[in-house]
């Protein structure tokens, strides 16, 4: 089969690789219908994290189940399934506690040291899925082709934006600031609206993203960053800041912006993978009773709830994909995201 | 009147000072019935924070209202009142948001630069209370003398322990670890039990405090700290850690203990004033979805709720006071706490 392999900085190739085989009894082979490129994939692509050997890549996909092992009971051949950006059993204590990204038996796509051997990266034609009954969520019937982008968003960005909102305690009438206007930040806006926020401020400098932010539920847009951005946020909220701030970037600057945008007693929900050495400033947090909650989003725990609304047409994160390419053009997909010509690229094998 | 003045490290004196006078229209004069020494008072006493000039000290008291200004409507002369460890108006946005320790017009006892001039420290015979209607909570009738210690605990330690528990989201069936066996830690145990925790682990090395911890609701006691303490906590909870960890110390070591004692997806509620330069390790928190929430406890927001139970006899934090002295022996009160001969000393003018 064909799958994407990253060889080094700015060197992504679609190559012929061995087709996956069932090995554990509880696994499944899924034919990928749609995958995508994640902001975190740009880290090795840009050379920020070194690529030590050719590595399979991609962790977001939806597809059709081709084969299942003899111990798979819930997932059937022919099901249309959504996979989270990791695999998990949904039976261990962490999964049952709602933190399936910390599954005691789970792991990451594209990793050779996984239950039963290799679990493929998602930017390819097929993926072997460990503990398929836990990892995969099947739609009740074959979905409309038009729904595929929104279903694919449940693999990562929609669930991750939702996790930011849940972690910050967004509820009815909450005031919310979203730091970051990438796909996750945009989905966080959708999530905040869905949870009943009364006012949602998008921090965004890009006209196209501002437009989508407003479509997703942003009531206000602030282009400034740093001191001026904080000042503008505070001016909207009695000079104090917002109840909830959703940090969807992961830099020292974005976290600083988030903390300073929260009112005393407010809460940061953060899902941006922390970059750089900056730690959280405990004295500032202590003095203002601003809490910090979040982490690697347990999107698997959210899929059923969000899926119902996607299928009903009431939740539509699909527009975060602003470019669609065949898998054969995966190198261009990375380049487009690297050069900010696209927010998020959907790939079709 | 007589009041306590700190002159320098280990130099605390009861001195004759000017009696307070009403000045703002909204203030009150309270005759102190009972006050106490706080762990944080030991910071200047031990020379950890320098004492630059003779300074009035103390911030926890209950008493009888002697005089009120013409604008005071709710509080009456003769009321028995509880004061939080700060003053606040309970009408500003922060107070209404539940964070009265960040009151926009509030401040700290013993401070010369307060609304209407000087607000006395609490370790004296009288205190001028700015915006008395916001700051003070009156009991419905004169309380039994036996209740005074528990009522005094509402000034700070009981509300602070409660804040740790609330910040960590303790609820029915939560598993809880309490780091710190001082008066606040012990009150945090009481608070966790009151909120329905199913299991409460006290980290304590002192036999007398262990006994009180068990009386307050601890189901388990762990004496070890560091790696071994963490290992013992995890062993109690499926190898994973507790749902909620209440950090009631404020050192780098205690926060590290707290973070490592929480299960993936767990929450730290912290109320220990952060000492030293340590910041929060964001990557570790991110990787395990452990949240950190808390800060300066808004005890004023909690007094009414907790007071009802103290008056009913169902909440009894009074035993945290294990030594009672006349105010004239305030120097001995500090020495007893400094030398760990007492957990918390109650002072009677």
PDB file of N, CA, C and O in Angstrom, chain A residues 93-94 97 99 102 104 163 240 255 263-265 267 270-276 278-283 285-287 289-296, chain B residues 93-94 97 99 102 104 163 240 255 263-265 267 270-276 278-283 285-287 289-296:
ATOM      1  N   UNK A  93      -8.591   2.025  33.877  1.00  0.00           N
ATOM      2  CA  UNK A  93      -9.047   3.055  34.825  1.00  0.00           C
ATOM      3  C   UNK A  93      -8.943   4.455  34.230  1.00  0.00           C
ATOM      4  O   UNK A  93      -9.842   5.291  34.420  1.00  0.00           O
ATOM      5  N   UNK A  94      -7.880   4.738  33.516  1.00  0.00           N
ATOM      6  CA  UNK A  94      -7.748   6.083  32.941  1.00  0.00           C
ATOM      7  C   UNK A  94      -8.824   6.345  31.889  1.00  0.00           C
ATOM      8  O   UNK A  94      -9.426   7.419  31.863  1.00  0.00           O
ATOM      9  N   UNK A  97     -11.949   6.982  33.573  1.00  0.00           N
ATOM     10  CA  UNK A  97     -11.919   8.293  34.234  1.00  0.00           C
ATOM     11  C   UNK A  97     -12.009   9.441  33.240  1.00  0.00           C
ATOM     12  O   UNK A  97     -11.895  10.605  33.629  1.00  0.00           O
ATOM     13  N   UNK A  99      -9.889  10.024  30.677  1.00  0.00           N
ATOM     14  CA  UNK A  99      -8.604  10.481  30.133  1.00  0.00           C
ATOM     15  C   UNK A  99      -7.983   9.372  29.278  1.00  0.00           C
ATOM     16  O   UNK A  99      -6.920   8.833  29.579  1.00  0.00           O
ATOM     17  N   UNK A 102      -4.438   8.909  28.134  1.00  0.00           N
ATOM     18  CA  UNK A 102      -3.506   8.275  29.076  1.00  0.00           C
ATOM     19  C   UNK A 102      -3.847   6.796  29.267  1.00  0.00           C
ATOM     20  O   UNK A 102      -3.514   6.209  30.296  1.00  0.00           O
ATOM     21  N   UNK A 104      -3.849   3.036  29.724  1.00  0.00           N
ATOM     22  CA  UNK A 104      -2.728   2.241  30.246  1.00  0.00           C
ATOM     23  C   UNK A 104      -2.159   1.295  29.200  1.00  0.00           C
ATOM     24  O   UNK A 104      -1.045   0.797  29.349  1.00  0.00           O
ATOM     25  N   UNK A 163     -12.135  19.956  24.432  1.00  0.00           N
ATOM     26  CA  UNK A 163     -11.429  19.697  25.698  1.00  0.00           C
ATOM     27  C   UNK A 163     -10.965  21.006  26.346  1.00  0.00           C
ATOM     28  O   UNK A 163     -11.023  21.157  27.576  1.00  0.00           O
ATOM     29  N   UNK A 240     -11.660  43.501  33.864  1.00  0.00           N
ATOM     30  CA  UNK A 240     -11.166  42.373  34.667  1.00  0.00           C
ATOM     31  C   UNK A 240     -10.663  41.187  33.864  1.00  0.00           C
ATOM     32  O   UNK A 240      -9.736  40.501  34.280  1.00  0.00           O
ATOM     33  N   UNK A 255       0.465  31.458  26.342  1.00  0.00           N
ATOM     34  CA  UNK A 255       0.010  31.147  27.701  1.00  0.00           C
ATOM     35  C   UNK A 255      -0.008  32.405  28.556  1.00  0.00           C
ATOM     36  O   UNK A 255      -0.923  32.614  29.357  1.00  0.00           O
ATOM     37  N   UNK A 263     -10.125  36.710  34.212  1.00  0.00           N
ATOM     38  CA  UNK A 263     -10.476  37.513  35.381  1.00  0.00           C
ATOM     39  C   UNK A 263     -10.017  36.796  36.657  1.00  0.00           C
ATOM     40  O   UNK A 263      -9.773  35.588  36.627  1.00  0.00           O
ATOM     41  N   UNK A 264      -9.897  37.530  37.773  1.00  0.00           N
ATOM     42  CA  UNK A 264      -9.640  36.841  39.040  1.00  0.00           C
ATOM     43  C   UNK A 264     -10.680  35.731  39.238  1.00  0.00           C
ATOM     44  O   UNK A 264     -11.881  35.937  39.025  1.00  0.00           O
ATOM     45  N   UNK A 265     -10.189  34.567  39.613  1.00  0.00           N
ATOM     46  CA  UNK A 265     -11.086  33.422  39.772  1.00  0.00           C
ATOM     47  C   UNK A 265     -11.416  32.717  38.473  1.00  0.00           C
ATOM     48  O   UNK A 265     -12.175  31.746  38.477  1.00  0.00           O
ATOM     49  N   UNK A 267     -10.555  30.639  34.716  1.00  0.00           N
ATOM     50  CA  UNK A 267      -9.894  29.351  34.469  1.00  0.00           C
ATOM     51  C   UNK A 267      -9.364  29.313  33.038  1.00  0.00           C
ATOM     52  O   UNK A 267     -10.045  29.704  32.093  1.00  0.00           O
ATOM     53  N   UNK A 270      -6.241  24.619  28.555  1.00  0.00           N
ATOM     54  CA  UNK A 270      -5.145  24.686  27.574  1.00  0.00           C
ATOM     55  C   UNK A 270      -4.952  23.346  26.891  1.00  0.00           C
ATOM     56  O   UNK A 270      -5.014  22.285  27.502  1.00  0.00           O
ATOM     57  N   UNK A 271      -4.755  23.404  25.595  1.00  0.00           N
ATOM     58  CA  UNK A 271      -4.547  22.203  24.782  1.00  0.00           C
ATOM     59  C   UNK A 271      -3.395  22.377  23.814  1.00  0.00           C
ATOM     60  O   UNK A 271      -3.051  21.434  23.093  1.00  0.00           O
ATOM     61  N   UNK A 272      -2.809  23.570  23.793  1.00  0.00           N
ATOM     62  CA  UNK A 272      -1.636  23.776  22.946  1.00  0.00           C
ATOM     63  C   UNK A 272      -0.463  23.004  23.530  1.00  0.00           C
ATOM     64  O   UNK A 272      -0.153  23.156  24.706  1.00  0.00           O
ATOM     65  N   UNK A 273       0.173  22.167  22.703  1.00  0.00           N
ATOM     66  CA  UNK A 273       1.316  21.387  23.194  1.00  0.00           C
ATOM     67  C   UNK A 273       2.404  22.370  23.635  1.00  0.00           C
ATOM     68  O   UNK A 273       2.845  23.211  22.845  1.00  0.00           O
ATOM     69  N   UNK A 274       2.824  22.311  24.916  1.00  0.00           N
ATOM     70  CA  UNK A 274       3.754  23.336  25.423  1.00  0.00           C
ATOM     71  C   UNK A 274       5.100  23.295  24.702  1.00  0.00           C
ATOM     72  O   UNK A 274       5.763  22.261  24.651  1.00  0.00           O
ATOM     73  N   UNK A 275       5.472  24.408  24.117  1.00  0.00           N
ATOM     74  CA  UNK A 275       6.767  24.558  23.451  1.00  0.00           C
ATOM     75  C   UNK A 275       7.679  25.407  24.307  1.00  0.00           C
ATOM     76  O   UNK A 275       7.232  26.311  24.983  1.00  0.00           O
ATOM     77  N   UNK A 276       8.946  25.147  24.243  1.00  0.00           N
ATOM     78  CA  UNK A 276       9.904  25.965  24.959  1.00  0.00           C
ATOM     79  C   UNK A 276       9.916  25.608  26.424  1.00  0.00           C
ATOM     80  O   UNK A 276       9.182  24.758  26.884  1.00  0.00           O
ATOM     81  N   UNK A 278       9.173  27.394  29.127  1.00  0.00           N
ATOM     82  CA  UNK A 278       8.449  28.225  30.080  1.00  0.00           C
ATOM     83  C   UNK A 278       7.556  27.392  30.988  1.00  0.00           C
ATOM     84  O   UNK A 278       6.827  26.522  30.530  1.00  0.00           O
ATOM     85  N   UNK A 279       7.599  27.673  32.277  1.00  0.00           N
ATOM     86  CA  UNK A 279       6.712  27.018  33.225  1.00  0.00           C
ATOM     87  C   UNK A 279       5.602  27.989  33.605  1.00  0.00           C
ATOM     88  O   UNK A 279       5.617  29.150  33.207  1.00  0.00           O
ATOM     89  N   UNK A 280       4.640  27.508  34.379  1.00  0.00           N
ATOM     90  CA  UNK A 280       3.509  28.357  34.755  1.00  0.00           C
ATOM     91  C   UNK A 280       3.869  29.210  35.968  1.00  0.00           C
ATOM     92  O   UNK A 280       4.400  28.699  36.951  1.00  0.00           O
ATOM     93  N   UNK A 281       3.543  30.506  35.911  1.00  0.00           N
ATOM     94  CA  UNK A 281       3.941  31.447  36.972  1.00  0.00           C
ATOM     95  C   UNK A 281       3.020  31.309  38.185  1.00  0.00           C
ATOM     96  O   UNK A 281       1.981  31.964  38.281  1.00  0.00           O
ATOM     97  N   UNK A 282       3.422  30.494  39.161  1.00  0.00           N
ATOM     98  CA  UNK A 282       2.505  30.128  40.237  1.00  0.00           C
ATOM     99  C   UNK A 282       2.087  31.320  41.097  1.00  0.00           C
ATOM    100  O   UNK A 282       0.938  31.403  41.528  1.00  0.00           O
ATOM    101  N   UNK A 283       2.979  32.270  41.327  1.00  0.00           N
ATOM    102  CA  UNK A 283       2.590  33.379  42.194  1.00  0.00           C
ATOM    103  C   UNK A 283       1.495  34.234  41.567  1.00  0.00           C
ATOM    104  O   UNK A 283       0.582  34.693  42.244  1.00  0.00           O
ATOM    105  N   UNK A 285      -0.716  33.194  39.363  1.00  0.00           N
ATOM    106  CA  UNK A 285      -1.931  32.383  39.390  1.00  0.00           C
ATOM    107  C   UNK A 285      -2.530  32.381  40.789  1.00  0.00           C
ATOM    108  O   UNK A 285      -3.744  32.551  40.967  1.00  0.00           O
ATOM    109  N   UNK A 286      -1.668  32.203  41.800  1.00  0.00           N
ATOM    110  CA  UNK A 286      -2.120  32.154  43.191  1.00  0.00           C
ATOM    111  C   UNK A 286      -2.789  33.465  43.589  1.00  0.00           C
ATOM    112  O   UNK A 286      -3.867  33.478  44.176  1.00  0.00           O
ATOM    113  N   UNK A 287      -2.126  34.559  43.248  1.00  0.00           N
ATOM    114  CA  UNK A 287      -2.620  35.869  43.680  1.00  0.00           C
ATOM    115  C   UNK A 287      -3.983  36.208  43.102  1.00  0.00           C
ATOM    116  O   UNK A 287      -4.758  36.955  43.713  1.00  0.00           O
ATOM    117  N   UNK A 289      -6.159  33.710  41.821  1.00  0.00           N
ATOM    118  CA  UNK A 289      -7.038  32.543  41.769  1.00  0.00           C
ATOM    119  C   UNK A 289      -7.403  32.141  40.339  1.00  0.00           C
ATOM    120  O   UNK A 289      -8.544  31.753  40.053  1.00  0.00           O
ATOM    121  N   UNK A 290      -6.450  32.246  39.442  1.00  0.00           N
ATOM    122  CA  UNK A 290      -6.667  31.752  38.078  1.00  0.00           C
ATOM    123  C   UNK A 290      -6.146  30.312  38.006  1.00  0.00           C
ATOM    124  O   UNK A 290      -4.995  30.039  38.344  1.00  0.00           O
ATOM    125  N   UNK A 291      -7.013  29.399  37.603  1.00  0.00           N
ATOM    126  CA  UNK A 291      -6.647  27.992  37.500  1.00  0.00           C
ATOM    127  C   UNK A 291      -6.196  27.636  36.095  1.00  0.00           C
ATOM    128  O   UNK A 291      -6.493  28.347  35.122  1.00  0.00           O
ATOM    129  N   UNK A 292      -5.457  26.549  35.989  1.00  0.00           N
ATOM    130  CA  UNK A 292      -4.962  26.067  34.693  1.00  0.00           C
ATOM    131  C   UNK A 292      -5.282  24.580  34.596  1.00  0.00           C
ATOM    132  O   UNK A 292      -4.868  23.792  35.445  1.00  0.00           O
ATOM    133  N   UNK A 293      -6.020  24.218  33.574  1.00  0.00           N
ATOM    134  CA  UNK A 293      -6.493  22.839  33.468  1.00  0.00           C
ATOM    135  C   UNK A 293      -6.483  22.439  31.998  1.00  0.00           C
ATOM    136  O   UNK A 293      -6.799  23.236  31.133  1.00  0.00           O
ATOM    137  N   UNK A 294      -6.119  21.204  31.712  1.00  0.00           N
ATOM    138  CA  UNK A 294      -6.128  20.744  30.322  1.00  0.00           C
ATOM    139  C   UNK A 294      -4.991  19.778  30.088  1.00  0.00           C
ATOM    140  O   UNK A 294      -4.442  19.183  31.019  1.00  0.00           O
ATOM    141  N   UNK A 295      -4.619  19.634  28.838  1.00  0.00           N
ATOM    142  CA  UNK A 295      -3.556  18.703  28.467  1.00  0.00           C
ATOM    143  C   UNK A 295      -3.913  18.005  27.168  1.00  0.00           C
ATOM    144  O   UNK A 295      -4.728  18.505  26.379  1.00  0.00           O
ATOM    145  N   UNK A 296      -3.268  16.866  26.965  1.00  0.00           N
ATOM    146  CA  UNK A 296      -3.512  16.066  25.758  1.00  0.00           C
ATOM    147  C   UNK A 296      -5.001  15.692  25.739  1.00  0.00           C
ATOM    148  O   UNK A 296      -5.483  15.016  26.644  1.00  0.00           O
TER     149      UNK A 296
ATOM    150  N   UNK B  93     -17.405  43.410  41.297  1.00  0.00           N
ATOM    151  CA  UNK B  93     -17.512  42.262  40.379  1.00  0.00           C
ATOM    152  C   UNK B  93     -16.733  41.057  40.903  1.00  0.00           C
ATOM    153  O   UNK B  93     -17.201  39.920  40.815  1.00  0.00           O
ATOM    154  N   UNK B  94     -15.557  41.280  41.456  1.00  0.00           N
ATOM    155  CA  UNK B  94     -14.781  40.143  41.955  1.00  0.00           C
ATOM    156  C   UNK B  94     -15.474  39.477  43.143  1.00  0.00           C
ATOM    157  O   UNK B  94     -15.556  38.246  43.202  1.00  0.00           O
ATOM    158  N   UNK B  97     -18.230  37.503  41.907  1.00  0.00           N
ATOM    159  CA  UNK B  97     -17.728  36.313  41.207  1.00  0.00           C
ATOM    160  C   UNK B  97     -17.164  35.262  42.169  1.00  0.00           C
ATOM    161  O   UNK B  97     -16.620  34.249  41.714  1.00  0.00           O
ATOM    162  N   UNK B  99     -14.670  35.728  44.372  1.00  0.00           N
ATOM    163  CA  UNK B  99     -13.250  35.899  44.705  1.00  0.00           C
ATOM    164  C   UNK B  99     -13.045  37.190  45.498  1.00  0.00           C
ATOM    165  O   UNK B  99     -12.348  38.110  45.073  1.00  0.00           O
ATOM    166  N   UNK B 102      -9.923  39.155  46.125  1.00  0.00           N
ATOM    167  CA  UNK B 102      -9.498  40.097  45.087  1.00  0.00           C
ATOM    168  C   UNK B 102     -10.463  41.283  45.005  1.00  0.00           C
ATOM    169  O   UNK B 102     -10.561  41.940  43.968  1.00  0.00           O
ATOM    170  N   UNK B 104     -12.144  44.661  44.683  1.00  0.00           N
ATOM    171  CA  UNK B 104     -11.560  45.837  44.037  1.00  0.00           C
ATOM    172  C   UNK B 104     -11.303  46.970  45.032  1.00  0.00           C
ATOM    173  O   UNK B 104     -10.537  47.885  44.736  1.00  0.00           O
ATOM    174  N   UNK B 163     -11.492  26.014  50.534  1.00  0.00           N
ATOM    175  CA  UNK B 163     -11.156  26.516  49.190  1.00  0.00           C
ATOM    176  C   UNK B 163     -10.281  25.506  48.436  1.00  0.00           C
ATOM    177  O   UNK B 163     -10.454  25.305  47.235  1.00  0.00           O
ATOM    178  N   UNK B 240      -2.360   4.657  40.374  1.00  0.00           N
ATOM    179  CA  UNK B 240      -2.518   5.857  39.545  1.00  0.00           C
ATOM    180  C   UNK B 240      -2.460   7.168  40.311  1.00  0.00           C
ATOM    181  O   UNK B 240      -1.965   8.165  39.800  1.00  0.00           O
ATOM    182  N   UNK B 255       4.395  20.990  46.447  1.00  0.00           N
ATOM    183  CA  UNK B 255       3.662  21.038  45.180  1.00  0.00           C
ATOM    184  C   UNK B 255       4.049  19.859  44.291  1.00  0.00           C
ATOM    185  O   UNK B 255       3.202  19.265  43.618  1.00  0.00           O
ATOM    186  N   UNK B 263      -3.932  11.422  40.014  1.00  0.00           N
ATOM    187  CA  UNK B 263      -4.095  10.516  38.876  1.00  0.00           C
ATOM    188  C   UNK B 263      -4.172  11.321  37.577  1.00  0.00           C
ATOM    189  O   UNK B 263      -4.467  12.528  37.609  1.00  0.00           O
ATOM    190  N   UNK B 264      -3.924  10.673  36.431  1.00  0.00           N
ATOM    191  CA  UNK B 264      -4.169  11.376  35.166  1.00  0.00           C
ATOM    192  C   UNK B 264      -5.600  11.926  35.149  1.00  0.00           C
ATOM    193  O   UNK B 264      -6.547  11.227  35.538  1.00  0.00           O
ATOM    194  N   UNK B 265      -5.726  13.178  34.761  1.00  0.00           N
ATOM    195  CA  UNK B 265      -7.043  13.816  34.781  1.00  0.00           C
ATOM    196  C   UNK B 265      -7.436  14.347  36.140  1.00  0.00           C
ATOM    197  O   UNK B 265      -8.523  14.900  36.289  1.00  0.00           O
ATOM    198  N   UNK B 267      -7.024  16.722  39.786  1.00  0.00           N
ATOM    199  CA  UNK B 267      -6.936  18.173  39.982  1.00  0.00           C
ATOM    200  C   UNK B 267      -6.277  18.478  41.318  1.00  0.00           C
ATOM    201  O   UNK B 267      -6.590  17.875  42.333  1.00  0.00           O
ATOM    202  N   UNK B 270      -4.852  24.201  45.438  1.00  0.00           N
ATOM    203  CA  UNK B 270      -3.710  24.661  46.251  1.00  0.00           C
ATOM    204  C   UNK B 270      -4.016  25.986  46.944  1.00  0.00           C
ATOM    205  O   UNK B 270      -4.607  26.894  46.368  1.00  0.00           O
ATOM    206  N   UNK B 271      -3.617  26.034  48.203  1.00  0.00           N
ATOM    207  CA  UNK B 271      -3.827  27.230  49.013  1.00  0.00           C
ATOM    208  C   UNK B 271      -2.575  27.613  49.796  1.00  0.00           C
ATOM    209  O   UNK B 271      -2.587  28.627  50.507  1.00  0.00           O
ATOM    210  N   UNK B 272      -1.540  26.793  49.695  1.00  0.00           N
ATOM    211  CA  UNK B 272      -0.283  27.149  50.360  1.00  0.00           C
ATOM    212  C   UNK B 272       0.342  28.328  49.646  1.00  0.00           C
ATOM    213  O   UNK B 272       0.521  28.281  48.424  1.00  0.00           O
ATOM    214  N   UNK B 273       0.673  29.382  50.380  1.00  0.00           N
ATOM    215  CA  UNK B 273       1.293  30.560  49.753  1.00  0.00           C
ATOM    216  C   UNK B 273       2.617  30.120  49.129  1.00  0.00           C
ATOM    217  O   UNK B 273       3.472  29.572  49.814  1.00  0.00           O
ATOM    218  N   UNK B 274       2.777  30.300  47.806  1.00  0.00           N
ATOM    219  CA  UNK B 274       3.967  29.762  47.146  1.00  0.00           C
ATOM    220  C   UNK B 274       5.259  30.402  47.667  1.00  0.00           C
ATOM    221  O   UNK B 274       5.402  31.614  47.668  1.00  0.00           O
ATOM    222  N   UNK B 275       6.141  29.575  48.143  1.00  0.00           N
ATOM    223  CA  UNK B 275       7.460  30.018  48.602  1.00  0.00           C
ATOM    224  C   UNK B 275       8.514  29.620  47.594  1.00  0.00           C
ATOM    225  O   UNK B 275       8.398  28.584  46.960  1.00  0.00           O
ATOM    226  N   UNK B 276       9.571  30.395  47.500  1.00  0.00           N
ATOM    227  CA  UNK B 276      10.671  30.045  46.618  1.00  0.00           C
ATOM    228  C   UNK B 276      10.295  30.332  45.178  1.00  0.00           C
ATOM    229  O   UNK B 276       9.205  30.802  44.878  1.00  0.00           O
ATOM    230  N   UNK B 278       9.994  28.309  42.547  1.00  0.00           N
ATOM    231  CA  UNK B 278       9.558  27.217  41.672  1.00  0.00           C
ATOM    232  C   UNK B 278       8.275  27.558  40.927  1.00  0.00           C
ATOM    233  O   UNK B 278       7.326  28.058  41.511  1.00  0.00           O
ATOM    234  N   UNK B 279       8.252  27.272  39.648  1.00  0.00           N
ATOM    235  CA  UNK B 279       7.042  27.455  38.865  1.00  0.00           C
ATOM    236  C   UNK B 279       6.414  26.088  38.618  1.00  0.00           C
ATOM    237  O   UNK B 279       6.986  25.055  38.963  1.00  0.00           O
ATOM    238  N   UNK B 280       5.241  26.086  37.996  1.00  0.00           N
ATOM    239  CA  UNK B 280       4.532  24.818  37.768  1.00  0.00           C
ATOM    240  C   UNK B 280       5.045  24.162  36.494  1.00  0.00           C
ATOM    241  O   UNK B 280       5.157  24.816  35.455  1.00  0.00           O
ATOM    242  N   UNK B 281       5.322  22.852  36.557  1.00  0.00           N
ATOM    243  CA  UNK B 281       5.924  22.140  35.416  1.00  0.00           C
ATOM    244  C   UNK B 281       4.869  21.819  34.349  1.00  0.00           C
ATOM    245  O   UNK B 281       4.215  20.783  34.387  1.00  0.00           O
ATOM    246  N   UNK B 282       4.737  22.694  33.376  1.00  0.00           N
ATOM    247  CA  UNK B 282       3.602  22.608  32.451  1.00  0.00           C
ATOM    248  C   UNK B 282       3.619  21.331  31.616  1.00  0.00           C
ATOM    249  O   UNK B 282       2.569  20.756  31.339  1.00  0.00           O
ATOM    250  N   UNK B 283       4.794  20.831  31.238  1.00  0.00           N
ATOM    251  CA  UNK B 283       4.798  19.645  30.394  1.00  0.00           C
ATOM    252  C   UNK B 283       4.273  18.427  31.140  1.00  0.00           C
ATOM    253  O   UNK B 283       3.544  17.612  30.598  1.00  0.00           O
ATOM    254  N   UNK B 285       2.185  18.500  33.674  1.00  0.00           N
ATOM    255  CA  UNK B 285       0.747  18.706  33.849  1.00  0.00           C
ATOM    256  C   UNK B 285       0.008  18.402  32.553  1.00  0.00           C
ATOM    257  O   UNK B 285      -1.036  17.736  32.544  1.00  0.00           O
ATOM    258  N   UNK B 286       0.555  18.894  31.441  1.00  0.00           N
ATOM    259  CA  UNK B 286      -0.067  18.694  30.127  1.00  0.00           C
ATOM    260  C   UNK B 286      -0.163  17.209  29.792  1.00  0.00           C
ATOM    261  O   UNK B 286      -1.193  16.708  29.354  1.00  0.00           O
ATOM    262  N   UNK B 287       0.946  16.502  30.008  1.00  0.00           N
ATOM    263  CA  UNK B 287       0.994  15.095  29.608  1.00  0.00           C
ATOM    264  C   UNK B 287       0.009  14.228  30.357  1.00  0.00           C
ATOM    265  O   UNK B 287      -0.446  13.203  29.836  1.00  0.00           O
ATOM    266  N   UNK B 289      -2.825  15.606  32.016  1.00  0.00           N
ATOM    267  CA  UNK B 289      -4.103  16.278  32.237  1.00  0.00           C
ATOM    268  C   UNK B 289      -4.387  16.526  33.717  1.00  0.00           C
ATOM    269  O   UNK B 289      -5.522  16.390  34.184  1.00  0.00           O
ATOM    270  N   UNK B 290      -3.354  16.881  34.455  1.00  0.00           N
ATOM    271  CA  UNK B 290      -3.555  17.275  35.851  1.00  0.00           C
ATOM    272  C   UNK B 290      -3.707  18.799  35.896  1.00  0.00           C
ATOM    273  O   UNK B 290      -2.847  19.525  35.405  1.00  0.00           O
ATOM    274  N   UNK B 291      -4.809  19.266  36.455  1.00  0.00           N
ATOM    275  CA  UNK B 291      -5.065  20.698  36.551  1.00  0.00           C
ATOM    276  C   UNK B 291      -4.615  21.258  37.889  1.00  0.00           C
ATOM    277  O   UNK B 291      -4.434  20.511  38.860  1.00  0.00           O
ATOM    278  N   UNK B 292      -4.407  22.569  37.915  1.00  0.00           N
ATOM    279  CA  UNK B 292      -3.979  23.250  39.139  1.00  0.00           C
ATOM    280  C   UNK B 292      -4.889  24.465  39.332  1.00  0.00           C
ATOM    281  O   UNK B 292      -4.982  25.317  38.450  1.00  0.00           O
ATOM    282  N   UNK B 293      -5.557  24.503  40.462  1.00  0.00           N
ATOM    283  CA  UNK B 293      -6.546  25.546  40.692  1.00  0.00           C
ATOM    284  C   UNK B 293      -6.496  25.960  42.161  1.00  0.00           C
ATOM    285  O   UNK B 293      -6.312  25.128  43.031  1.00  0.00           O
ATOM    286  N   UNK B 294      -6.657  27.227  42.420  1.00  0.00           N
ATOM    287  CA  UNK B 294      -6.652  27.694  43.804  1.00  0.00           C
ATOM    288  C   UNK B 294      -6.009  29.053  43.902  1.00  0.00           C
ATOM    289  O   UNK B 294      -5.895  29.780  42.910  1.00  0.00           O
ATOM    290  N   UNK B 295      -5.584  29.392  45.109  1.00  0.00           N
ATOM    291  CA  UNK B 295      -4.980  30.691  45.334  1.00  0.00           C
ATOM    292  C   UNK B 295      -5.398  31.218  46.690  1.00  0.00           C
ATOM    293  O   UNK B 295      -5.797  30.446  47.569  1.00  0.00           O
ATOM    294  N   UNK B 296      -5.287  32.538  46.834  1.00  0.00           N
ATOM    295  CA  UNK B 296      -5.681  33.183  48.095  1.00  0.00           C
ATOM    296  C   UNK B 296      -7.160  32.878  48.347  1.00  0.00           C
ATOM    297  O   UNK B 296      -8.021  33.254  47.558  1.00  0.00           O
TER     298      UNK B 296
END
